[in-house]
Amino acid sequence: CWVCLVVLFNVPEVFIPVPDQSDNTIFVNDVFNVIGATVNLVSVLRLGKVFSKPCPLRVTFHSSIDIFELLKLKKKAYYLLPQLH
């Protein structure tokens, strides 16, 4: 079974006293909804330790079809979400 994942960079950290991975999942789902992607997430995990720059997010999907849909909408994300690039 292939692992279907994408790594997202420059995604802001959620600064709360006790970081919760569900906050990252909610944020990623919101971003995907804004660009019109209908994908099924398996998990969202912040990679690395907290530094001055945001750590990348590893997003795992059920199928490679979800990844291809995101790649098609990548250009749209640059226009709708300029703070993420």
Coordinates of N, CA and C in Angstrom, one line a residue:
C1 N 0.8 -1.2 0.0 CA 0.0 0.0 0.0 C 0.9 1.2 0.0
W2 N 0.7 2.1 -0.9 CA 1.4 3.4 -1.0 C 0.9 4.4 0.0
V3 N 1.8 5.2 0.5 CA 1.4 6.2 1.4 C 1.1 7.5 0.6
C4 N -0.1 8.0 0.7 CA -0.4 9.2 -0.1 C -0.3 10.4 0.8
L5 N 0.8 11.2 0.7 CA 0.9 12.3 1.6 C 1.5 13.5 0.8
V6 N 1.3 14.7 1.4 CA 1.8 15.9 0.9 C 2.4 16.7 2.1
V7 N 3.4 17.4 1.8 CA 4.0 18.2 2.9 C 3.7 19.7 2.5
L8 N 3.1 20.4 3.5 CA 2.8 21.8 3.3 C 3.7 22.7 4.0
F9 N 4.3 23.7 3.4 CA 5.2 24.6 4.0 C 4.6 26.0 4.3
N10 N 5.1 26.8 5.2 CA 4.7 28.1 5.5 C 3.3 28.2 6.0
V11 N 2.8 27.1 6.7 CA 1.5 27.1 7.3 C 1.7 27.6 8.7
P12 N 1.0 28.7 9.1 CA 1.3 29.3 10.4 C 1.0 28.3 11.6
E13 N 1.8 28.4 12.6 CA 1.7 27.6 13.8 C 0.4 28.1 14.6
V14 N -0.2 27.2 15.2 CA -1.3 27.6 16.1 C -0.7 27.7 17.5
F15 N -0.5 29.0 18.0 CA 0.1 29.2 19.3 C -0.9 29.2 20.4
I16 N -1.0 28.1 21.0 CA -1.9 28.0 22.2 C -1.1 27.3 23.3
P17 N -1.4 27.3 24.5 CA -0.6 26.7 25.6 C -0.3 25.3 25.4
V18 N -1.3 24.5 25.0 CA -1.1 23.1 24.7 C -1.5 22.8 23.2
P19 N -0.5 22.7 22.3 CA -0.8 22.5 20.9 C -1.6 21.2 20.7
D20 N -2.6 21.3 19.9 CA -3.4 20.1 19.6 C -3.4 19.9 18.1
Q21 N -3.1 18.6 17.7 CA -3.1 18.3 16.3 C -4.4 18.5 15.6
S22 N -5.5 18.4 16.4 CA -6.8 18.6 15.7 C -7.0 20.1 15.2
D23 N -6.3 21.0 15.9 CA -6.3 22.4 15.4 C -5.7 22.5 14.0
N24 N -4.6 21.8 13.8 CA -3.9 21.7 12.5 C -4.9 21.1 11.5
T25 N -5.6 20.0 11.8 CA -6.5 19.4 10.9 C -7.6 20.3 10.5
I26 N -8.2 21.0 11.5 CA -9.2 22.0 11.2 C -8.7 23.0 10.2
F27 N -7.5 23.6 10.5 CA -7.0 24.6 9.7 C -6.8 24.1 8.2
V28 N -6.2 22.9 8.1 CA -5.9 22.4 6.8 C -7.2 22.1 6.0
N29 N -8.2 21.6 6.7 CA -9.5 21.4 6.1 C -10.1 22.7 5.6
D30 N -10.0 23.8 6.4 CA -10.5 25.1 6.0 C -9.8 25.6 4.8
V31 N -8.5 25.5 4.7 CA -7.7 25.9 3.6 C -8.2 25.2 2.3
F32 N -8.3 23.9 2.4 CA -8.7 23.1 1.3 C -10.1 23.4 0.8
N33 N -11.0 23.7 1.8 CA -12.4 24.2 1.4 C -12.4 25.5 0.7
V34 N -11.5 26.4 1.1 CA -11.4 27.7 0.4 C -11.0 27.6 -1.0
I35 N -10.1 26.7 -1.3 CA -9.7 26.5 -2.7 C -10.6 25.6 -3.5
G36 N -11.6 25.0 -2.8 CA -12.6 24.1 -3.5 C -12.2 22.7 -3.6
A37 N -11.2 22.2 -2.8 CA -10.8 20.8 -2.9 C -11.7 20.0 -2.0
T38 N -12.2 18.9 -2.5 CA -13.0 17.9 -1.7 C -12.2 16.7 -1.6
V39 N -11.4 16.7 -0.5 CA -10.4 15.6 -0.3 C -10.7 14.9 1.1
N40 N -10.3 13.7 1.3 CA -10.5 13.0 2.5 C -9.1 12.9 3.2
L41 N -9.0 13.6 4.3 CA -7.8 13.5 5.1 C -7.7 12.3 6.0
V42 N -6.6 11.7 6.2 CA -6.4 10.6 7.2 C -5.8 11.2 8.4
S43 N -4.7 12.0 8.2 CA -4.1 12.7 9.4 C -3.3 13.9 9.0
V44 N -3.1 14.8 9.9 CA -2.3 16.0 9.8 C -1.3 16.0 10.9
L45 N 0.0 16.1 10.6 CA 1.0 16.1 11.6 C 2.0 17.2 11.4
R46 N 2.3 17.9 12.4 CA 3.3 19.0 12.4 C 4.7 18.3 12.5
L47 N 5.6 18.6 11.5 CA 6.9 18.0 11.5 C 7.9 18.9 12.2
G48 N 8.8 18.3 13.0 CA 9.9 19.1 13.7 C 9.5 19.7 15.0
K49 N 10.3 20.6 15.4 CA 10.1 21.3 16.7 C 9.7 22.8 16.4
V50 N 9.2 23.4 17.4 CA 8.8 24.8 17.2 C 10.0 25.7 17.2
F51 N 10.2 26.5 16.1 CA 11.3 27.4 16.0 C 10.6 28.8 15.5
S52 N 11.5 29.7 15.1 CA 11.0 31.0 14.7 C 10.1 30.9 13.4
K53 N 10.5 29.9 12.5 CA 9.7 29.7 11.3 C 8.7 28.5 11.6
P54 N 7.5 28.6 10.9 CA 6.6 27.5 11.1 C 7.1 26.1 10.6
C55 N 6.9 25.1 11.3 CA 7.2 23.7 10.9 C 6.3 23.3 9.8
P56 N 6.8 22.5 8.9 CA 5.9 22.0 7.8 C 4.8 21.0 8.4
L57 N 3.8 20.9 7.6 CA 2.7 19.9 8.0 C 2.7 18.8 7.0
R58 N 2.6 17.6 7.6 CA 2.5 16.4 6.7 C 1.0 16.0 6.7
V59 N 0.4 16.0 5.5 CA -1.0 15.7 5.4 C -1.1 14.3 4.7
T60 N -1.7 13.4 5.3 CA -1.9 12.0 4.7 C -3.3 11.9 4.2
F61 N -3.5 11.3 3.0 CA -4.8 11.2 2.4 C -5.1 9.7 2.2
H62 N -6.4 9.4 1.9 CA -6.8 8.1 1.6 C -6.4 7.6 0.3
S63 N -6.3 8.5 -0.7 CA -5.9 8.0 -2.1 C -5.1 9.1 -2.8
S64 N -4.4 8.6 -3.8 CA -3.6 9.5 -4.7 C -4.5 10.5 -5.5
I65 N -5.7 10.1 -5.7 CA -6.7 11.0 -6.4 C -6.8 12.3 -5.7
D66 N -6.8 12.3 -4.3 CA -6.9 13.5 -3.5 C -5.7 14.4 -3.8
I67 N -4.5 13.8 -3.9 CA -3.3 14.6 -4.1 C -3.4 15.2 -5.5
F68 N -3.8 14.5 -6.5 CA -3.9 15.1 -7.8 C -4.9 16.2 -7.9
E69 N -6.0 16.1 -7.1 CA -6.9 17.2 -7.1 C -6.3 18.4 -6.5
L70 N -5.5 18.3 -5.4 CA -4.8 19.4 -4.8 C -3.8 20.0 -5.7
L71 N -3.1 19.2 -6.4 CA -2.1 19.8 -7.3 C -2.8 20.6 -8.5
K72 N -3.9 20.2 -8.9 CA -4.7 20.9 -9.9 C -5.1 22.3 -9.4
L73 N -5.4 22.4 -8.1 CA -5.9 23.6 -7.5 C -4.8 24.4 -6.9
K74 N -3.5 24.0 -7.0 CA -2.4 24.7 -6.4 C -2.3 26.2 -6.8
K75 N -2.5 26.4 -8.1 CA -2.4 27.8 -8.6 C -3.5 28.7 -8.0
K76 N -4.7 28.1 -7.9 CA -5.8 28.8 -7.3 C -5.5 29.2 -5.8
A77 N -4.8 28.3 -5.1 CA -4.4 28.6 -3.7 C -3.5 29.8 -3.6
Y78 N -2.6 30.0 -4.6 CA -1.7 31.1 -4.5 C -2.4 32.5 -4.6
Y79 N -3.5 32.5 -5.4 CA -4.3 33.7 -5.5 C -5.2 33.9 -4.3
L80 N -5.8 32.9 -3.8 CA -6.8 33.0 -2.7 C -6.2 33.1 -1.4
L81 N -5.0 32.5 -1.2 CA -4.3 32.5 0.1 C -2.9 33.0 0.0
P82 N -2.6 34.2 -0.3 CA -1.3 34.7 -0.6 C -0.4 34.6 0.7
Q83 N -0.9 34.6 1.9 CA -0.1 34.5 3.1 C 0.5 33.2 3.2
L84 N 0.2 32.2 2.5 CA 0.7 30.8 2.6 C 1.9 30.5 1.6
H85 N 2.3 31.5 0.9 CA 3.5 31.2 0.0 C 4.5 32.3 0.1

